[in-house]
GROMACS .gro file of C-alpha atoms in nm:
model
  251
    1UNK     CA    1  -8.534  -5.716  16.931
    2UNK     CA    2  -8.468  -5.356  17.030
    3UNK     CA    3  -8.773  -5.218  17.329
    4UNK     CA    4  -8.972  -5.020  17.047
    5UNK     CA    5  -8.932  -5.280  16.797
    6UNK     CA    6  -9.092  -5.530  17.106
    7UNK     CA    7  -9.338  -5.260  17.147
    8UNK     CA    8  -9.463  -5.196  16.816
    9UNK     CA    9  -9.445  -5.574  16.686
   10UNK     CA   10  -9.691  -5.676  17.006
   11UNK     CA   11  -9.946  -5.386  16.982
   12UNK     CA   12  -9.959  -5.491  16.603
   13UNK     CA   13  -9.980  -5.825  16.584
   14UNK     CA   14 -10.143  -5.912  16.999
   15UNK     CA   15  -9.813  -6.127  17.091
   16UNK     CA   16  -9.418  -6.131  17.070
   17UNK     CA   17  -9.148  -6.408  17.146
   18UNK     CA   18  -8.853  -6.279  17.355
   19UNK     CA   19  -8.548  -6.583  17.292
   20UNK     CA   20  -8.420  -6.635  17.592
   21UNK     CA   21  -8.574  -6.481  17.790
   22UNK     CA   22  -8.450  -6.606  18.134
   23UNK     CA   23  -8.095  -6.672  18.193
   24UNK     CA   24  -7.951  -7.016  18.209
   25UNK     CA   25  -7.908  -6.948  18.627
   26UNK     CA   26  -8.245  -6.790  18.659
   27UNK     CA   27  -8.454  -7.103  18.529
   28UNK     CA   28  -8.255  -7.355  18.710
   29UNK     CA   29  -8.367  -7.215  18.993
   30UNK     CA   30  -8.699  -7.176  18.883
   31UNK     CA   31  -8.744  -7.567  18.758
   32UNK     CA   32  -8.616  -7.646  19.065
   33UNK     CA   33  -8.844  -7.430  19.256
   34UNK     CA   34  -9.113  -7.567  19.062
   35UNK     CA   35  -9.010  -7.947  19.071
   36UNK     CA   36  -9.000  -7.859  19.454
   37UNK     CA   37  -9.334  -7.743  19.457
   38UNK     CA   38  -9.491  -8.012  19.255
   39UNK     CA   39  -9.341  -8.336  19.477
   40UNK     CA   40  -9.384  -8.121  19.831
   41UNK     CA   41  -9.684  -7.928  19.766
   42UNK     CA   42  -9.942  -8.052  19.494
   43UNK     CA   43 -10.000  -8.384  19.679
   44UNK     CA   44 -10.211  -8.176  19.977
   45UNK     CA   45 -10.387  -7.970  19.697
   46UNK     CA   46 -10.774  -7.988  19.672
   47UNK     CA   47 -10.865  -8.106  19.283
   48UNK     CA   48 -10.917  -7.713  19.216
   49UNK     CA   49 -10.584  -7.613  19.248
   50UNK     CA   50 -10.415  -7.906  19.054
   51UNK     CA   51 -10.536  -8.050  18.725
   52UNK     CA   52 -10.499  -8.385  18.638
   53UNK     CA   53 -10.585  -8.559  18.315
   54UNK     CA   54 -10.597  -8.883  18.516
   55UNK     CA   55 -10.515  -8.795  18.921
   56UNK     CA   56 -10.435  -9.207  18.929
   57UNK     CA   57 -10.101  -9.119  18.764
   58UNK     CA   58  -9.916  -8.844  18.895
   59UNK     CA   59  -9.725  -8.787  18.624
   60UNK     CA   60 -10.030  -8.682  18.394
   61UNK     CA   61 -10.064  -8.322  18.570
   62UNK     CA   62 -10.171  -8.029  18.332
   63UNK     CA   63 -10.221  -7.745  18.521
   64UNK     CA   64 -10.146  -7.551  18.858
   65UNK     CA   65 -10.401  -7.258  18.806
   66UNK     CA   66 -10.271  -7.052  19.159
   67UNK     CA   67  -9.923  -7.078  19.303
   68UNK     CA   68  -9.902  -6.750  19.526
   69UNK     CA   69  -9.939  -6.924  19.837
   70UNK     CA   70  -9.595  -7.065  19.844
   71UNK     CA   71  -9.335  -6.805  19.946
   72UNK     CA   72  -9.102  -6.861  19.656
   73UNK     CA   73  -9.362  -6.847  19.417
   74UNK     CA   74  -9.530  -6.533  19.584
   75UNK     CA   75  -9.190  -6.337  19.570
   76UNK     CA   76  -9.124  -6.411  19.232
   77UNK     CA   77  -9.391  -6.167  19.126
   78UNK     CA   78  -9.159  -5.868  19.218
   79UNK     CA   79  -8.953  -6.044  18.970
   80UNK     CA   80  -8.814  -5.704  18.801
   81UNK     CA   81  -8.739  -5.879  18.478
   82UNK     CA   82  -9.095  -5.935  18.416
   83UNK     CA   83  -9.212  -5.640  18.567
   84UNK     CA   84  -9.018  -5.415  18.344
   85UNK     CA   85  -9.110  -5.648  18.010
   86UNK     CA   86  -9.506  -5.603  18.122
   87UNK     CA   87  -9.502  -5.278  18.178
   88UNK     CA   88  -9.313  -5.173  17.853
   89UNK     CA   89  -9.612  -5.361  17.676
   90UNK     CA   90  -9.885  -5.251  17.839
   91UNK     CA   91  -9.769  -4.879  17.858
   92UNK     CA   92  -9.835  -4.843  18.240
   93UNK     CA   93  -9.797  -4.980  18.585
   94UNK     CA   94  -9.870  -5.346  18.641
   95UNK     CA   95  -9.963  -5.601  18.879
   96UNK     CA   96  -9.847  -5.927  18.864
   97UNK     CA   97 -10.124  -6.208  18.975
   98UNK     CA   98 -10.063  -6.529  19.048
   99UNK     CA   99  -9.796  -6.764  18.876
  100UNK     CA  100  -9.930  -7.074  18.682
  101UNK     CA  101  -9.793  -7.378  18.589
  102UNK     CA  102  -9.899  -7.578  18.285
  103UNK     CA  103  -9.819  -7.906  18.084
  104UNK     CA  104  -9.941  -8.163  17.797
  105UNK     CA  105  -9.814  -8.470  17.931
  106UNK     CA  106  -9.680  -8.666  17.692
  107UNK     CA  107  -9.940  -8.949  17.524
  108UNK     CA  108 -10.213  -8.778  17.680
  109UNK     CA  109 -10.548  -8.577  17.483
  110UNK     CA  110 -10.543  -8.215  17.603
  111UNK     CA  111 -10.586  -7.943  17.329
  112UNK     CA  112 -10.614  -7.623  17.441
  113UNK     CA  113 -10.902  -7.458  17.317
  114UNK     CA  114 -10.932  -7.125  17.080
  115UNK     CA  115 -10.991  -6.866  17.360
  116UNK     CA  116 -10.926  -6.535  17.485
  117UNK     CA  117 -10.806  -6.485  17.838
  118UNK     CA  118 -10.985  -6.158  17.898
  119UNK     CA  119 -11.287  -6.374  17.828
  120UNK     CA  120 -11.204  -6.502  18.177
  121UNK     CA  121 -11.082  -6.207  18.357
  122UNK     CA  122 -11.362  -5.958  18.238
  123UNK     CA  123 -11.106  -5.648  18.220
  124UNK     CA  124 -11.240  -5.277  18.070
  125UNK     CA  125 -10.983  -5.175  17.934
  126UNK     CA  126 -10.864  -5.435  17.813
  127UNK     CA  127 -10.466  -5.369  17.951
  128UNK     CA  128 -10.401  -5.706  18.063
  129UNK     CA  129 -10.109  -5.979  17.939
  130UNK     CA  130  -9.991  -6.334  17.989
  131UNK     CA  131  -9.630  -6.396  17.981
  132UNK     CA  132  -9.556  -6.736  17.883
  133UNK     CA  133  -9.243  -6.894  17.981
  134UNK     CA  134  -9.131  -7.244  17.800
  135UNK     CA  135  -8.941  -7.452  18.041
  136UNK     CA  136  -8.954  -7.779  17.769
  137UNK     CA  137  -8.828  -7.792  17.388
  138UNK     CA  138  -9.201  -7.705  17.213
  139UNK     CA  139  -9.334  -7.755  16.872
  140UNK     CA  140  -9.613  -7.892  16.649
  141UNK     CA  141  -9.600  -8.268  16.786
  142UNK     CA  142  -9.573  -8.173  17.136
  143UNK     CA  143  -9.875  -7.876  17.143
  144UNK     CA  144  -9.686  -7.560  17.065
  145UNK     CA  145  -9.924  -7.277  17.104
  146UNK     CA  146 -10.067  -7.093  16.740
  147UNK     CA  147 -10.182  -6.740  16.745
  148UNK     CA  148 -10.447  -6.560  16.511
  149UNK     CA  149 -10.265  -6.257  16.451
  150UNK     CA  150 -10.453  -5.893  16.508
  151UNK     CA  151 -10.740  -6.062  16.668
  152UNK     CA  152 -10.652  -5.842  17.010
  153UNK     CA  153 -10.800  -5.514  16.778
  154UNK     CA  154 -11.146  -5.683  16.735
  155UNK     CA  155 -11.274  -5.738  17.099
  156UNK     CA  156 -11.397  -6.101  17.286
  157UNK     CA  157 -11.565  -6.301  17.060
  158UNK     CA  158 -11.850  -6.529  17.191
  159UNK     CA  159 -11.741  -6.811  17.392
  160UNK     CA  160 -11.936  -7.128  17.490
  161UNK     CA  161 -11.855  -7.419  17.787
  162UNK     CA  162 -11.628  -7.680  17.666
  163UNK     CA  163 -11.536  -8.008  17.807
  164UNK     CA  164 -11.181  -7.905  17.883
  165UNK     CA  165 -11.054  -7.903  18.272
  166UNK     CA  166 -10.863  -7.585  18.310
  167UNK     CA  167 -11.054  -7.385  17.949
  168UNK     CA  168 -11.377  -7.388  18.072
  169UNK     CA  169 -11.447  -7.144  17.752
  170UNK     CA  170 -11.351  -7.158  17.411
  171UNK     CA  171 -11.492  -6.899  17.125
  172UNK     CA  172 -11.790  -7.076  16.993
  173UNK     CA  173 -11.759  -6.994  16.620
  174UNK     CA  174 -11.410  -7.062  16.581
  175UNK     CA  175 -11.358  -7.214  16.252
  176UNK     CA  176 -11.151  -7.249  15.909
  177UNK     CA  177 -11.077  -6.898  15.816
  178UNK     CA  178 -10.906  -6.829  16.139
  179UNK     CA  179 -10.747  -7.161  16.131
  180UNK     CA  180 -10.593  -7.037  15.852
  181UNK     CA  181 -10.457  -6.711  15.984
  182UNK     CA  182 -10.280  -6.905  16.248
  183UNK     CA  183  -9.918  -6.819  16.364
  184UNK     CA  184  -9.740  -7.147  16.564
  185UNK     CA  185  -9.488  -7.047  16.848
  186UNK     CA  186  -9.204  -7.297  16.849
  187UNK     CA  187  -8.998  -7.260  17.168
  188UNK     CA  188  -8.713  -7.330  17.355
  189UNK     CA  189  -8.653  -7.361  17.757
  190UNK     CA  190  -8.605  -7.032  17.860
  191UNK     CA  191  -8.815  -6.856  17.569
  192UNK     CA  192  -9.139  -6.641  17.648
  193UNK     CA  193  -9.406  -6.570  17.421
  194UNK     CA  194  -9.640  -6.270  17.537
  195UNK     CA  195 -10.010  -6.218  17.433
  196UNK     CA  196 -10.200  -5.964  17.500
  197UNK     CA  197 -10.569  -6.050  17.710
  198UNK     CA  198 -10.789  -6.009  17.377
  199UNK     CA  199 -10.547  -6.202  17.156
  200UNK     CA  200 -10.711  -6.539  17.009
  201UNK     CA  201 -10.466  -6.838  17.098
  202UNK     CA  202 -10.505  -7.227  17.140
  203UNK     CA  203 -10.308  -7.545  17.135
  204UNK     CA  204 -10.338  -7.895  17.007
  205UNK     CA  205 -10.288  -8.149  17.234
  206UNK     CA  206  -9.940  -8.350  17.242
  207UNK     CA  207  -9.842  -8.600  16.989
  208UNK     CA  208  -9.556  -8.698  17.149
  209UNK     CA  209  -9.527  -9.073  17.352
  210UNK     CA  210  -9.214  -8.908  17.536
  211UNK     CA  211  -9.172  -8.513  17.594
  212UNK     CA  212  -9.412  -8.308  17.776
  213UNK     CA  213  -9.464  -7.921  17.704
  214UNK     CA  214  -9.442  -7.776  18.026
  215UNK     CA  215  -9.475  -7.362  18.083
  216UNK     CA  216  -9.469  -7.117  18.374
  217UNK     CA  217  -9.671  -6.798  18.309
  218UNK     CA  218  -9.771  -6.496  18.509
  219UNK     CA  219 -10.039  -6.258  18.401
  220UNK     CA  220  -9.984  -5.885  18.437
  221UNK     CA  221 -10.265  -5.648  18.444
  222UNK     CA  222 -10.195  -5.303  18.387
  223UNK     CA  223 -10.346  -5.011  18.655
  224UNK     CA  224 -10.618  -4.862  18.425
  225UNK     CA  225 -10.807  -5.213  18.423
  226UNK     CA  226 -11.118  -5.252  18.594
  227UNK     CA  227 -11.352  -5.585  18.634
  228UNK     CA  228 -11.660  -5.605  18.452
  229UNK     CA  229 -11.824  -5.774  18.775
  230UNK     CA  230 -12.140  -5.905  18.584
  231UNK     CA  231 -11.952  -6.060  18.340
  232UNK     CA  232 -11.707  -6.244  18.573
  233UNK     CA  233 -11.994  -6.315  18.808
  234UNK     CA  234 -12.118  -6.508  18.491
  235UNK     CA  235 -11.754  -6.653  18.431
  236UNK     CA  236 -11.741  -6.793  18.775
  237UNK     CA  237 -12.092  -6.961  18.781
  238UNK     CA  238 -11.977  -7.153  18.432
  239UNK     CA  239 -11.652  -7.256  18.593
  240UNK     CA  240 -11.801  -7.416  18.933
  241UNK     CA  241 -12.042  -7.585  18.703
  242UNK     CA  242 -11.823  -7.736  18.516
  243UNK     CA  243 -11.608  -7.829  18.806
  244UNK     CA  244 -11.935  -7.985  18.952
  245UNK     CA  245 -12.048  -8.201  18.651
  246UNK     CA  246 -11.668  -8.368  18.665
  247UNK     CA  247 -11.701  -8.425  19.057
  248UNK     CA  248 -11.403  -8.213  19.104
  249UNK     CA  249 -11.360  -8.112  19.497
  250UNK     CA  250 -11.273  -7.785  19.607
  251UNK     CA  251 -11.141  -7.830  19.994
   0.00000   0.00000   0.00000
C-alpha cells in the first residue's frame, strides 16, 4: 500500500491495516519490554491502572490503560515509525499520548463494546487516531476487532454507561443495520490496524479456551485538536462512577 493509497483508503473508509507493520527485531523487543513490564511493574499498580477480569488470577489481565511512566514505554512515543504513519493520516503534526496495552484472555467474557474513542477524548476537530498494534494471531474466535465503515463522516453518536471495565461507553442505539455493515480485522503479530477517533469499532469477546488477543496501541492526536472540557468533564464523572460501583481503588 503506496502513502496516498494509505491516505485516501483511511479518510474514506475511518481505518486501514498496514501488514507488518513492525519489523520482526522491533516487536521482540517490544513483547519483551512489555512482558517486562507486566511481571515487574503491574503487581504495584492501583486497580485503575491495570484491568483484571478476575485480579485472583493473574493471568486474566485485559487492559493497561497508561504506560508512560515507565522509561521504555515513555520513549517509545518518539517512536519515528509511528510518528511519521500518524501524521501522514491525520495531515498534521501529532502527539503521541500514552501507550496501552490490551488483551481477551483466553476463556474469559470481555466484548468490547460498539464505541467511538473521541466519545472519550472530547476532541473539536476531530484529528485524533488509535494505532493498533497485534502482538497475537487474531480472528473471529479469539475477538478480532469489526469496523462500520464511513461511520468517522457522521459525528459521535449517543453513548450510554455499560457494564464493561475499561468501555465505560458504548453507542446506545447500536443495532442490526450497522451490524450488518461491519468490516472484521483479522491480524497477525506485527500488523496494525488504524482508526480514526470518530470511527465506530467493537469486539466480541474470545471464544478461544487457549490463545489470548493481546494489542499495544498508542493514540495520536493531531495539533489542531482542542478538548471539549464540558464534555470530558462529563466523561470523567461517568468513568469514576463506574469505577466506584465495582469497588475499584485508585491509590
Amino acid at each position: 500500500m503506496t502513502e496516498s493509497t494509505r491516505k485516501s483508503e483511511y479518510d474514506r473508509e475511518g481505518f486501514i491495516v498496514v501488514r507488518g507493520f513492525l519489523p520482526a527485531d522491533e516487536l521482540s523487543e517490544l513483547q519483551e519490554n512489555l512482558g517486562r513490564y507486566i511481571n515487574e511493574v503491574v503487581p504495584d499498580l492501583p486497580d485503575s491502572e491495570a484491568f483484571y477480569h478476575d485480579k485472583a488470577q493473574p493471568d486474566t489481565l485485559k487492559q493497561l490503560p497508561r504506560m508512560g511512566n515507565d522509561p521504555y514505554f515513555a520513549n517509545y512515543l518518539d517512536n519515528k515509525r509511528w510518528q511519521h504513519l500518524a501524521e501522514e493520516l491525520v495531515g498534521e503534526p501529532c502527539i503521541a499520548k500514552d501507550p496501552q496495552w490490551f488483551n481477551k484472555p483466553a476463556g474469559t467474557e470481555h466484548p468490547t463494546p460498539p464505541h467511538q474513542d473521541n466519545f472519550y477524548f472530547c476532541f473539536k476537530p476531530a484529528n485524533v487516531l488509535t494505532m493498533w498494534l497485534a502482538l497475537d494471531d487474531v480472528d473471529a474466535e479469539n475477538g478480532c476487532l469489526r469496523y462500520v465503515p464511513k461511520s468517522h463522516l457522521k459525528g459521535v453518536r449517543p453513548h450510554d454507561q455499560t457494564s464493561v471495565l475499561g468501555f465505560s461507553q458504548g453507542i446506545a442505539d447500536y443495532g442490526p443495520k450497522d451490524e450488518a455493515t461491519e468490516v472484521e480485522v483479522h491480524a497477525s503479530p506485527g500488523d496494525l490496524v488504524v482508526h480514526h477517533g470518530d470511527a465506530i469499532h467493537r469486539a466480541d469477546a474470545n471464544r478461544s479456551s487457549t490463545r489470548h488477543r493481546r494489542a499495544f496501541a498508542i493514540v495520536f492526536q493531531g495539533e489542531s485538536c482542542r478538548r471539549d472540557d464540558d464534555a470530558y468533564a462529563r466523561y470523567l464523572a461517568s468513568l469514576n462512577a463506574q469505577h466506584t460501583e465495582m469497588g475499584l481503588a485508585t491509590k
